[in-house]
Amino acid sequence: IKSKEANATVPWLKTNQRLTFVEWCPTGFKVSLNDTPMPVLPDDKIAFSKRHVSTIGNNTAISRVFYNRIIKKYDSMYAHRGWLHWYLKEGMEYQDFENARLNLQDLEQ
């Protein structure tokens, strides 16, 4: 598939009302193409294929990913001040970390 064709599909989906987008996310999703095939591993149960697709959708499953994988780890790191000294030394401030946590909370919702 050509990049131009993939990117042209997004406006077509919007104008034909095939998908509904939220107002805070004008494009709805990002299109990215990769020509490198997925490697085949020994004893792998997934058959070789020239085409693959992956997506992150706006549903309750993605909020669980943010909560279980990202937010819990971020909260643990911030509570113990783990690695903060590296970021502070590079010029970040404590307010940046608090803003990042609020942004994660927005993504979770």
Short mmCIF file of N, CA and C in Angstrom, two decimals:
data_model
loop_
_atom_site.label_atom_id
_atom_site.label_comp_id
_atom_site.label_asym_id
_atom_site.label_seq_id
_atom_site.Cartn_x
_atom_site.Cartn_y
_atom_site.Cartn_z
N ILE A 1 0.85 -1.18 0.00
CA ILE A 1 0.00 0.00 0.00
C ILE A 1 0.90 1.24 0.00
N LYS A 2 0.52 2.20 -0.75
CA LYS A 2 1.28 3.45 -0.85
C LYS A 2 0.92 4.38 0.30
N SER A 3 1.91 5.15 0.75
CA SER A 3 1.70 6.10 1.84
C SER A 3 0.62 7.12 1.49
N LYS A 4 0.65 7.60 0.27
CA LYS A 4 -0.33 8.60 -0.18
C LYS A 4 -1.76 8.04 -0.09
N GLU A 5 -1.91 6.79 -0.47
CA GLU A 5 -3.23 6.15 -0.41
C GLU A 5 -3.71 5.97 1.03
N ALA A 6 -2.80 5.57 1.91
CA ALA A 6 -3.16 5.37 3.31
C ALA A 6 -3.55 6.70 3.96
N ASN A 7 -2.79 7.74 3.69
CA ASN A 7 -3.10 9.05 4.28
C ASN A 7 -4.36 9.66 3.69
N ALA A 8 -4.68 9.37 2.44
CA ALA A 8 -5.90 9.88 1.81
C ALA A 8 -7.15 9.20 2.37
N THR A 9 -6.98 8.04 2.93
CA THR A 9 -8.12 7.30 3.49
C THR A 9 -8.69 7.99 4.72
N VAL A 10 -7.85 8.66 5.51
CA VAL A 10 -8.31 9.31 6.74
C VAL A 10 -9.36 10.38 6.43
N PRO A 11 -9.10 11.35 5.55
CA PRO A 11 -10.16 12.33 5.25
C PRO A 11 -11.40 11.70 4.62
N TRP A 12 -11.19 10.64 3.83
CA TRP A 12 -12.34 9.97 3.22
C TRP A 12 -13.23 9.37 4.31
N LEU A 13 -12.62 8.75 5.33
CA LEU A 13 -13.40 8.18 6.43
C LEU A 13 -14.17 9.26 7.18
N LYS A 14 -13.53 10.43 7.36
CA LYS A 14 -14.19 11.51 8.08
C LYS A 14 -15.34 12.11 7.28
N THR A 15 -15.14 12.36 5.98
CA THR A 15 -16.18 13.01 5.18
C THR A 15 -17.36 12.08 4.92
N ASN A 16 -17.12 10.81 4.84
CA ASN A 16 -18.21 9.85 4.62
C ASN A 16 -18.81 9.34 5.92
N GLN A 17 -18.39 9.93 7.03
CA GLN A 17 -18.90 9.60 8.35
C GLN A 17 -18.86 8.10 8.65
N ARG A 18 -17.75 7.49 8.27
CA ARG A 18 -17.53 6.07 8.57
C ARG A 18 -17.06 5.89 10.01
N LEU A 19 -16.42 6.93 10.54
CA LEU A 19 -15.93 6.92 11.91
C LEU A 19 -16.35 8.21 12.59
N THR A 20 -16.53 8.15 13.90
CA THR A 20 -16.85 9.33 14.67
C THR A 20 -15.62 9.70 15.49
N PHE A 21 -15.19 10.97 15.38
CA PHE A 21 -14.01 11.43 16.10
C PHE A 21 -14.42 12.36 17.23
N VAL A 22 -13.66 12.33 18.31
CA VAL A 22 -13.90 13.26 19.40
C VAL A 22 -13.33 14.61 19.03
N GLU A 23 -13.87 15.69 19.63
CA GLU A 23 -13.46 17.04 19.23
C GLU A 23 -12.04 17.39 19.63
N TRP A 24 -11.49 16.73 20.68
CA TRP A 24 -10.14 17.06 21.11
C TRP A 24 -9.07 16.33 20.32
N CYS A 25 -9.46 15.48 19.40
CA CYS A 25 -8.51 14.74 18.57
C CYS A 25 -8.95 14.86 17.11
N PRO A 26 -8.50 15.92 16.44
CA PRO A 26 -9.05 16.21 15.10
C PRO A 26 -8.80 15.13 14.06
N THR A 27 -7.68 14.42 14.11
CA THR A 27 -7.42 13.41 13.09
C THR A 27 -7.95 12.05 13.49
N GLY A 28 -8.02 11.77 14.77
CA GLY A 28 -8.54 10.49 15.23
C GLY A 28 -7.49 9.42 15.34
N PHE A 29 -6.59 9.33 14.39
CA PHE A 29 -5.53 8.34 14.47
C PHE A 29 -4.38 8.72 13.56
N LYS A 30 -3.27 8.05 13.75
CA LYS A 30 -2.05 8.30 13.00
C LYS A 30 -1.78 7.09 12.12
N VAL A 31 -1.43 7.34 10.88
CA VAL A 31 -1.10 6.28 9.94
C VAL A 31 0.41 6.19 9.83
N SER A 32 0.92 4.99 9.98
CA SER A 32 2.36 4.76 9.85
C SER A 32 2.57 3.46 9.10
N LEU A 33 3.46 3.48 8.13
CA LEU A 33 3.72 2.30 7.31
C LEU A 33 5.15 1.82 7.54
N ASN A 34 5.33 0.52 7.48
CA ASN A 34 6.64 -0.08 7.68
C ASN A 34 6.81 -1.20 6.66
N ASP A 35 7.89 -1.17 5.89
CA ASP A 35 8.12 -2.19 4.87
C ASP A 35 8.85 -3.42 5.39
N THR A 36 9.31 -3.39 6.63
CA THR A 36 10.06 -4.51 7.19
C THR A 36 9.10 -5.59 7.66
N PRO A 37 9.24 -6.81 7.13
CA PRO A 37 8.33 -7.87 7.58
C PRO A 37 8.66 -8.30 9.00
N MET A 38 7.66 -8.83 9.67
CA MET A 38 7.84 -9.32 11.03
C MET A 38 8.74 -10.55 11.00
N PRO A 39 9.71 -10.67 11.91
CA PRO A 39 10.60 -11.84 11.88
C PRO A 39 9.86 -13.11 12.29
N VAL A 40 10.32 -14.20 11.73
CA VAL A 40 9.77 -15.51 12.09
C VAL A 40 10.72 -16.14 13.09
N LEU A 41 10.20 -16.48 14.23
CA LEU A 41 11.00 -17.07 15.30
C LEU A 41 10.81 -18.58 15.33
N PRO A 42 11.84 -19.31 15.75
CA PRO A 42 11.67 -20.77 15.86
C PRO A 42 10.56 -21.10 16.87
N ASP A 43 9.82 -22.11 16.58
CA ASP A 43 8.71 -22.56 17.43
C ASP A 43 7.63 -21.49 17.61
N ASP A 44 7.54 -20.57 16.67
CA ASP A 44 6.52 -19.53 16.73
C ASP A 44 5.24 -20.05 16.11
N LYS A 45 4.12 -19.79 16.75
CA LYS A 45 2.84 -20.30 16.25
C LYS A 45 2.16 -19.34 15.29
N ILE A 46 2.78 -18.18 15.06
CA ILE A 46 2.23 -17.21 14.11
C ILE A 46 2.84 -17.47 12.75
N ALA A 47 2.02 -17.66 11.75
CA ALA A 47 2.51 -17.94 10.40
C ALA A 47 3.10 -16.69 9.78
N PHE A 48 4.05 -16.86 8.88
CA PHE A 48 4.66 -15.73 8.17
C PHE A 48 3.62 -15.06 7.28
N SER A 49 3.67 -13.76 7.25
CA SER A 49 2.77 -12.99 6.40
C SER A 49 3.50 -11.74 5.93
N LYS A 50 3.21 -11.30 4.72
CA LYS A 50 3.85 -10.10 4.20
C LYS A 50 3.21 -8.83 4.75
N ARG A 51 1.99 -8.93 5.23
CA ARG A 51 1.27 -7.76 5.74
C ARG A 51 0.84 -7.97 7.18
N HIS A 52 0.99 -6.91 7.97
CA HIS A 52 0.57 -6.93 9.37
C HIS A 52 -0.06 -5.59 9.69
N VAL A 53 -0.88 -5.58 10.70
CA VAL A 53 -1.50 -4.34 11.13
C VAL A 53 -1.57 -4.33 12.65
N SER A 54 -1.43 -3.16 13.21
CA SER A 54 -1.66 -3.01 14.65
C SER A 54 -2.37 -1.69 14.87
N THR A 55 -3.12 -1.64 15.95
CA THR A 55 -3.90 -0.44 16.22
C THR A 55 -4.02 -0.24 17.72
N ILE A 56 -4.14 1.01 18.10
CA ILE A 56 -4.50 1.35 19.47
C ILE A 56 -5.82 2.10 19.36
N GLY A 57 -6.85 1.54 19.90
CA GLY A 57 -8.16 2.14 19.77
C GLY A 57 -8.56 2.91 21.01
N ASN A 58 -9.52 3.78 20.84
CA ASN A 58 -10.02 4.58 21.95
C ASN A 58 -11.19 3.83 22.58
N ASN A 59 -10.85 2.91 23.48
CA ASN A 59 -11.88 2.16 24.18
C ASN A 59 -11.40 1.86 25.60
N THR A 60 -12.13 1.07 26.33
CA THR A 60 -11.75 0.80 27.71
C THR A 60 -10.48 -0.02 27.82
N ALA A 61 -10.15 -0.80 26.81
CA ALA A 61 -8.94 -1.60 26.87
C ALA A 61 -7.70 -0.72 26.91
N ILE A 62 -7.69 0.37 26.17
CA ILE A 62 -6.52 1.24 26.17
C ILE A 62 -6.37 1.94 27.51
N SER A 63 -7.46 2.25 28.19
CA SER A 63 -7.33 2.88 29.50
C SER A 63 -6.71 1.92 30.51
N ARG A 64 -6.99 0.63 30.37
CA ARG A 64 -6.35 -0.35 31.25
C ARG A 64 -4.85 -0.42 30.98
N VAL A 65 -4.45 -0.28 29.72
CA VAL A 65 -3.03 -0.28 29.39
C VAL A 65 -2.36 0.91 30.05
N PHE A 66 -2.97 2.08 29.93
CA PHE A 66 -2.39 3.26 30.57
C PHE A 66 -2.33 3.09 32.08
N TYR A 67 -3.37 2.55 32.68
CA TYR A 67 -3.38 2.43 34.13
C TYR A 67 -2.40 1.36 34.61
N ASN A 68 -2.52 0.16 34.08
CA ASN A 68 -1.72 -0.95 34.58
C ASN A 68 -0.25 -0.87 34.22
N ARG A 69 0.06 -0.37 33.05
CA ARG A 69 1.45 -0.39 32.62
C ARG A 69 2.17 0.92 32.84
N ILE A 70 1.52 2.03 32.62
CA ILE A 70 2.23 3.31 32.63
C ILE A 70 1.99 4.08 33.92
N ILE A 71 0.76 4.29 34.28
CA ILE A 71 0.45 5.15 35.41
C ILE A 71 0.94 4.54 36.72
N LYS A 72 0.75 3.24 36.92
CA LYS A 72 1.23 2.61 38.15
C LYS A 72 2.74 2.74 38.27
N LYS A 73 3.46 2.51 37.18
CA LYS A 73 4.92 2.62 37.22
C LYS A 73 5.36 4.05 37.44
N TYR A 74 4.66 4.99 36.79
CA TYR A 74 5.01 6.40 36.97
C TYR A 74 4.78 6.83 38.42
N ASP A 75 3.65 6.43 38.98
CA ASP A 75 3.34 6.79 40.36
C ASP A 75 4.37 6.20 41.33
N SER A 76 4.77 4.96 41.09
CA SER A 76 5.77 4.33 41.94
C SER A 76 7.11 5.06 41.84
N MET A 77 7.52 5.38 40.62
CA MET A 77 8.78 6.08 40.43
C MET A 77 8.74 7.45 41.10
N TYR A 78 7.66 8.16 40.91
CA TYR A 78 7.55 9.51 41.47
C TYR A 78 7.45 9.48 43.00
N ALA A 79 6.75 8.50 43.54
CA ALA A 79 6.62 8.40 45.00
C ALA A 79 7.97 8.15 45.67
N HIS A 80 8.82 7.36 45.00
CA HIS A 80 10.14 7.06 45.55
C HIS A 80 11.21 8.02 45.02
N ARG A 81 10.79 8.95 44.21
CA ARG A 81 11.70 9.93 43.58
C ARG A 81 12.82 9.21 42.82
N GLY A 82 12.47 8.06 42.25
CA GLY A 82 13.44 7.28 41.49
C GLY A 82 13.79 7.97 40.18
N TRP A 83 15.02 8.14 39.93
CA TRP A 83 15.58 8.72 38.71
C TRP A 83 15.26 10.20 38.53
N LEU A 84 14.55 10.82 39.44
CA LEU A 84 14.19 12.23 39.27
C LEU A 84 15.43 13.12 39.23
N HIS A 85 16.46 12.73 39.98
CA HIS A 85 17.65 13.57 40.01
C HIS A 85 18.28 13.72 38.62
N TRP A 86 18.16 12.67 37.79
CA TRP A 86 18.70 12.77 36.43
C TRP A 86 17.95 13.83 35.63
N TYR A 87 16.63 13.80 35.72
CA TYR A 87 15.82 14.75 34.97
C TYR A 87 15.96 16.17 35.51
N LEU A 88 16.05 16.30 36.83
CA LEU A 88 16.22 17.62 37.42
C LEU A 88 17.57 18.22 37.03
N LYS A 89 18.57 17.37 36.96
CA LYS A 89 19.89 17.83 36.56
C LYS A 89 19.90 18.33 35.11
N GLU A 90 19.03 17.77 34.28
CA GLU A 90 18.93 18.17 32.88
C GLU A 90 18.06 19.41 32.67
N GLY A 91 17.48 19.94 33.75
CA GLY A 91 16.74 21.18 33.63
C GLY A 91 15.24 21.07 33.85
N MET A 92 14.72 19.87 34.07
CA MET A 92 13.28 19.74 34.34
C MET A 92 13.00 20.21 35.76
N GLU A 93 11.75 20.52 36.03
CA GLU A 93 11.33 20.96 37.36
C GLU A 93 10.27 20.00 37.88
N TYR A 94 10.03 20.04 39.19
CA TYR A 94 9.02 19.17 39.79
C TYR A 94 7.64 19.40 39.17
N GLN A 95 7.35 20.62 38.80
CA GLN A 95 6.06 20.94 38.18
C GLN A 95 5.87 20.17 36.87
N ASP A 96 6.96 19.92 36.14
CA ASP A 96 6.87 19.15 34.91
C ASP A 96 6.36 17.73 35.17
N PHE A 97 6.81 17.14 36.28
CA PHE A 97 6.37 15.79 36.63
C PHE A 97 4.91 15.78 37.05
N GLU A 98 4.48 16.80 37.76
CA GLU A 98 3.07 16.89 38.16
C GLU A 98 2.18 17.10 36.94
N ASN A 99 2.64 17.91 36.00
CA ASN A 99 1.88 18.11 34.76
C ASN A 99 1.81 16.82 33.95
N ALA A 100 2.91 16.08 33.93
CA ALA A 100 2.92 14.81 33.20
C ALA A 100 1.92 13.84 33.81
N ARG A 101 1.81 13.81 35.13
CA ARG A 101 0.85 12.92 35.78
C ARG A 101 -0.57 13.32 35.45
N LEU A 102 -0.85 14.61 35.42
CA LEU A 102 -2.18 15.07 35.04
C LEU A 102 -2.49 14.69 33.59
N ASN A 103 -1.50 14.78 32.72
CA ASN A 103 -1.71 14.40 31.31
C ASN A 103 -1.99 12.90 31.20
N LEU A 104 -1.30 12.09 32.00
CA LEU A 104 -1.59 10.66 32.01
C LEU A 104 -3.01 10.38 32.49
N GLN A 105 -3.44 11.14 33.47
CA GLN A 105 -4.80 10.97 33.97
C GLN A 105 -5.82 11.32 32.90
N ASP A 106 -5.54 12.36 32.12
CA ASP A 106 -6.43 12.72 31.01
C ASP A 106 -6.48 11.61 29.97
N LEU A 107 -5.33 10.99 29.69
CA LEU A 107 -5.31 9.91 28.70
C LEU A 107 -6.08 8.69 29.20
N GLU A 108 -6.01 8.45 30.50
CA GLU A 108 -6.71 7.31 31.08
C GLU A 108 -8.22 7.45 30.91
N GLN A 109 -8.72 8.68 31.01
CA GLN A 109 -10.15 8.90 30.90
C GLN A 109 -10.53 8.86 29.45
#
